[in-house]
């Protein structure tokens, strides 16, 4: 499909970039992480050349790169990419948006994996508050945020808070 898209649209087109993102995702699933990174970076370059650096698709690619870097064990690169995605989304959407909550959650998960409980907690709390505002208390994304926060509190030895968060997660899921 890629050669057909190149012939049809040229090398600098949204559809070519979108196909490269899909190829990056498939390469990640297949375990070819270097091909995934190459495809994501090509897509990002195309989106930036077409729409500038403050574009939702550029932010999406940064988020995908961050997840890829985390999978590769490149935590510093992953953090930088998540922060880049977060910066773009905030510039585009303000301070409250589902995409911002998702990136905060992803960043919290990165910090959790690094055993950085303080930063994980801060990200998860921001994501939870945003999701409660955007989706209400009876939403699967809000429930997931309660669960993530509960895990952090458990790691911190704050077992009563951990239990309360996990109960909120279960209550939200079963309502």
Short mmCIF file of C-alpha atoms in Angstrom, two decimals:
data_model
loop_
_atom_site.label_atom_id
_atom_site.label_comp_id
_atom_site.label_asym_id
_atom_site.label_seq_id
_atom_site.Cartn_x
_atom_site.Cartn_y
_atom_site.Cartn_z
CA UNK A 1 0.00 0.00 0.00
CA UNK A 2 2.84 2.40 0.79
CA UNK A 3 4.21 2.55 -2.81
CA UNK A 4 0.68 3.06 -4.13
CA UNK A 5 0.12 5.93 -1.70
CA UNK A 6 3.43 7.50 -2.69
CA UNK A 7 2.52 7.27 -6.37
CA UNK A 8 -0.97 8.63 -5.77
CA UNK A 9 -0.26 11.41 -3.27
CA UNK A 10 3.46 12.09 -3.29
CA UNK A 11 5.74 11.86 -0.29
CA UNK A 12 4.22 14.82 1.62
CA UNK A 13 0.55 14.07 2.18
CA UNK A 14 -1.65 13.43 5.22
CA UNK A 15 -2.70 10.02 3.92
CA UNK A 16 0.92 8.95 3.49
CA UNK A 17 1.69 10.10 7.03
CA UNK A 18 -1.37 8.27 8.39
CA UNK A 19 -0.27 5.10 6.61
CA UNK A 20 3.20 5.46 8.14
CA UNK A 21 1.63 5.73 11.59
CA UNK A 22 -0.31 2.53 10.90
CA UNK A 23 2.88 0.84 9.69
CA UNK A 24 4.60 2.00 12.87
CA UNK A 25 1.85 0.48 15.00
CA UNK A 26 1.97 -2.80 13.09
CA UNK A 27 5.76 -2.90 13.34
CA UNK A 28 5.49 -2.37 17.09
CA UNK A 29 3.04 -5.26 17.39
CA UNK A 30 5.33 -7.43 15.25
CA UNK A 31 8.28 -6.56 17.49
CA UNK A 32 10.23 -4.67 14.83
CA UNK A 33 10.79 -1.62 17.01
CA UNK A 34 13.42 0.01 14.81
CA UNK A 35 11.04 -0.08 11.82
CA UNK A 36 8.29 1.31 14.04
CA UNK A 37 10.47 4.22 15.12
CA UNK A 38 11.50 4.92 11.53
CA UNK A 39 7.86 4.99 10.37
CA UNK A 40 6.74 7.20 13.25
CA UNK A 41 9.56 9.67 12.66
CA UNK A 42 8.78 9.86 8.94
CA UNK A 43 5.11 10.46 9.72
CA UNK A 44 5.99 13.17 12.25
CA UNK A 45 8.21 14.92 9.70
CA UNK A 46 5.42 14.87 7.12
CA UNK A 47 2.81 16.20 9.54
CA UNK A 48 5.17 18.93 10.73
CA UNK A 49 6.00 19.98 7.17
CA UNK A 50 2.29 20.17 6.30
CA UNK A 51 0.79 21.60 9.49
CA UNK A 52 3.61 22.84 11.71
CA UNK A 53 4.74 21.44 15.04
CA UNK A 54 1.55 22.38 16.94
CA UNK A 55 -0.69 19.83 15.22
CA UNK A 56 -2.86 17.12 16.77
CA UNK A 57 -1.38 14.48 14.47
CA UNK A 58 2.15 15.48 15.45
CA UNK A 59 1.11 15.08 19.08
CA UNK A 60 -0.37 11.66 18.36
CA UNK A 61 2.92 10.55 16.80
CA UNK A 62 4.86 11.87 19.82
CA UNK A 63 2.57 9.80 22.05
CA UNK A 64 3.18 6.70 19.91
CA UNK A 65 6.93 7.33 19.97
CA UNK A 66 6.82 7.69 23.76
CA UNK A 67 5.12 4.30 24.13
CA UNK A 68 7.66 2.79 21.73
CA UNK A 69 10.61 4.27 23.63
CA UNK A 70 9.17 2.94 26.87
CA UNK A 71 8.89 -0.50 25.31
CA UNK A 72 12.57 -0.21 24.29
CA UNK A 73 13.56 0.70 27.85
CA UNK A 74 14.44 4.26 26.84
CA UNK A 75 12.66 6.00 29.72
CA UNK A 76 14.28 9.42 29.22
CA UNK A 77 13.29 9.49 25.55
CA UNK A 78 9.81 8.27 26.44
CA UNK A 79 9.35 11.00 29.04
CA UNK A 80 10.53 13.67 26.61
CA UNK A 81 8.13 12.43 23.92
CA UNK A 82 5.15 12.30 26.32
CA UNK A 83 5.93 15.83 27.51
CA UNK A 84 6.13 17.00 23.89
CA UNK A 85 2.72 15.44 23.17
CA UNK A 86 1.29 17.01 26.32
CA UNK A 87 2.63 20.44 25.40
CA UNK A 88 1.08 20.31 21.94
CA UNK A 89 -2.29 19.08 23.20
CA UNK A 90 -2.38 21.83 25.83
CA UNK A 91 -1.54 24.45 23.20
CA UNK A 92 -4.34 23.14 20.99
CA UNK A 93 -7.05 22.33 23.54
CA UNK A 94 -6.30 24.23 26.74
CA UNK A 95 -5.93 22.49 30.07
CA UNK A 96 -8.82 19.99 29.96
CA UNK A 97 -9.28 17.53 27.12
CA UNK A 98 -9.55 13.73 26.85
CA UNK A 99 -6.26 13.57 24.91
CA UNK A 100 -4.49 15.46 27.71
CA UNK A 101 -5.90 13.09 30.32
CA UNK A 102 -4.73 10.10 28.25
CA UNK A 103 -1.18 11.44 27.94
CA UNK A 104 -1.07 12.25 31.66
CA UNK A 105 -2.17 8.68 32.35
CA UNK A 106 0.52 7.33 30.02
CA UNK A 107 3.15 9.53 31.64
CA UNK A 108 2.00 8.33 35.07
CA UNK A 109 2.42 4.75 33.90
CA UNK A 110 5.95 5.54 32.72
CA UNK A 111 6.82 7.05 36.10
CA UNK A 112 5.17 4.11 37.88
CA UNK A 113 7.42 1.74 35.91
CA UNK A 114 10.40 3.83 37.01
CA UNK A 115 9.24 3.56 40.67
CA UNK A 116 8.89 7.34 40.75
CA UNK A 117 5.78 7.29 42.91
CA UNK A 118 5.59 11.04 43.47
CA UNK A 119 5.51 11.93 39.78
CA UNK A 120 3.28 8.94 38.96
CA UNK A 121 0.83 10.06 41.63
CA UNK A 122 0.82 13.64 40.35
CA UNK A 123 0.07 12.54 36.78
CA UNK A 124 -2.59 10.04 37.81
CA UNK A 125 -4.27 12.62 40.07
CA UNK A 126 -4.36 15.18 37.24
CA UNK A 127 -5.75 12.56 34.84
CA UNK A 128 -8.36 11.48 37.40
CA UNK A 129 -9.52 15.03 38.11
CA UNK A 130 -9.71 15.81 34.42
CA UNK A 131 -11.61 12.63 33.62
CA UNK A 132 -14.07 13.23 36.45
CA UNK A 133 -14.71 16.73 35.05
CA UNK A 134 -14.95 15.55 31.43
CA UNK A 135 -16.70 12.20 31.81
CA UNK A 136 -18.17 12.15 35.31
CA UNK A 137 -17.72 9.55 38.00
CA UNK A 138 -19.42 6.73 36.10
CA UNK A 139 -16.98 6.20 33.25
CA UNK A 140 -14.47 3.46 32.48
CA UNK A 141 -11.63 5.96 32.00
CA UNK A 142 -12.39 7.56 35.36
CA UNK A 143 -12.46 4.08 36.91
CA UNK A 144 -9.06 3.25 35.41
CA UNK A 145 -7.62 6.44 36.89
CA UNK A 146 -8.91 5.47 40.34
CA UNK A 147 -7.22 2.08 39.93
CA UNK A 148 -3.90 3.55 38.85
CA UNK A 149 -3.89 5.95 41.75
CA UNK A 150 -4.69 3.08 44.10
CA UNK A 151 -1.64 1.18 42.86
CA UNK A 152 0.61 4.15 43.58
CA UNK A 153 -0.79 4.58 47.07
CA UNK A 154 -0.19 0.88 47.66
CA UNK A 155 3.46 1.27 46.65
CA UNK A 156 3.75 4.23 49.00
CA UNK A 157 2.37 2.16 51.88
CA UNK A 158 -0.75 4.34 52.07
CA UNK A 159 -2.99 1.29 52.24
CA UNK A 160 -6.17 3.02 53.40
CA UNK A 161 -5.94 5.45 50.46
CA UNK A 162 -5.10 2.58 48.11
CA UNK A 163 -8.13 0.65 49.29
CA UNK A 164 -10.39 3.70 48.93
CA UNK A 165 -9.19 4.27 45.35
CA UNK A 166 -9.62 0.62 44.42
CA UNK A 167 -13.13 0.61 45.90
CA UNK A 168 -13.98 3.71 43.84
CA UNK A 169 -12.67 1.92 40.75
CA UNK A 170 -14.86 -1.12 41.42
CA UNK A 171 -17.90 1.01 42.25
CA UNK A 172 -17.45 2.98 39.05
CA UNK A 173 -17.09 -0.16 36.93
CA UNK A 174 -20.17 -1.84 38.42
CA UNK A 175 -22.51 1.16 38.33
#
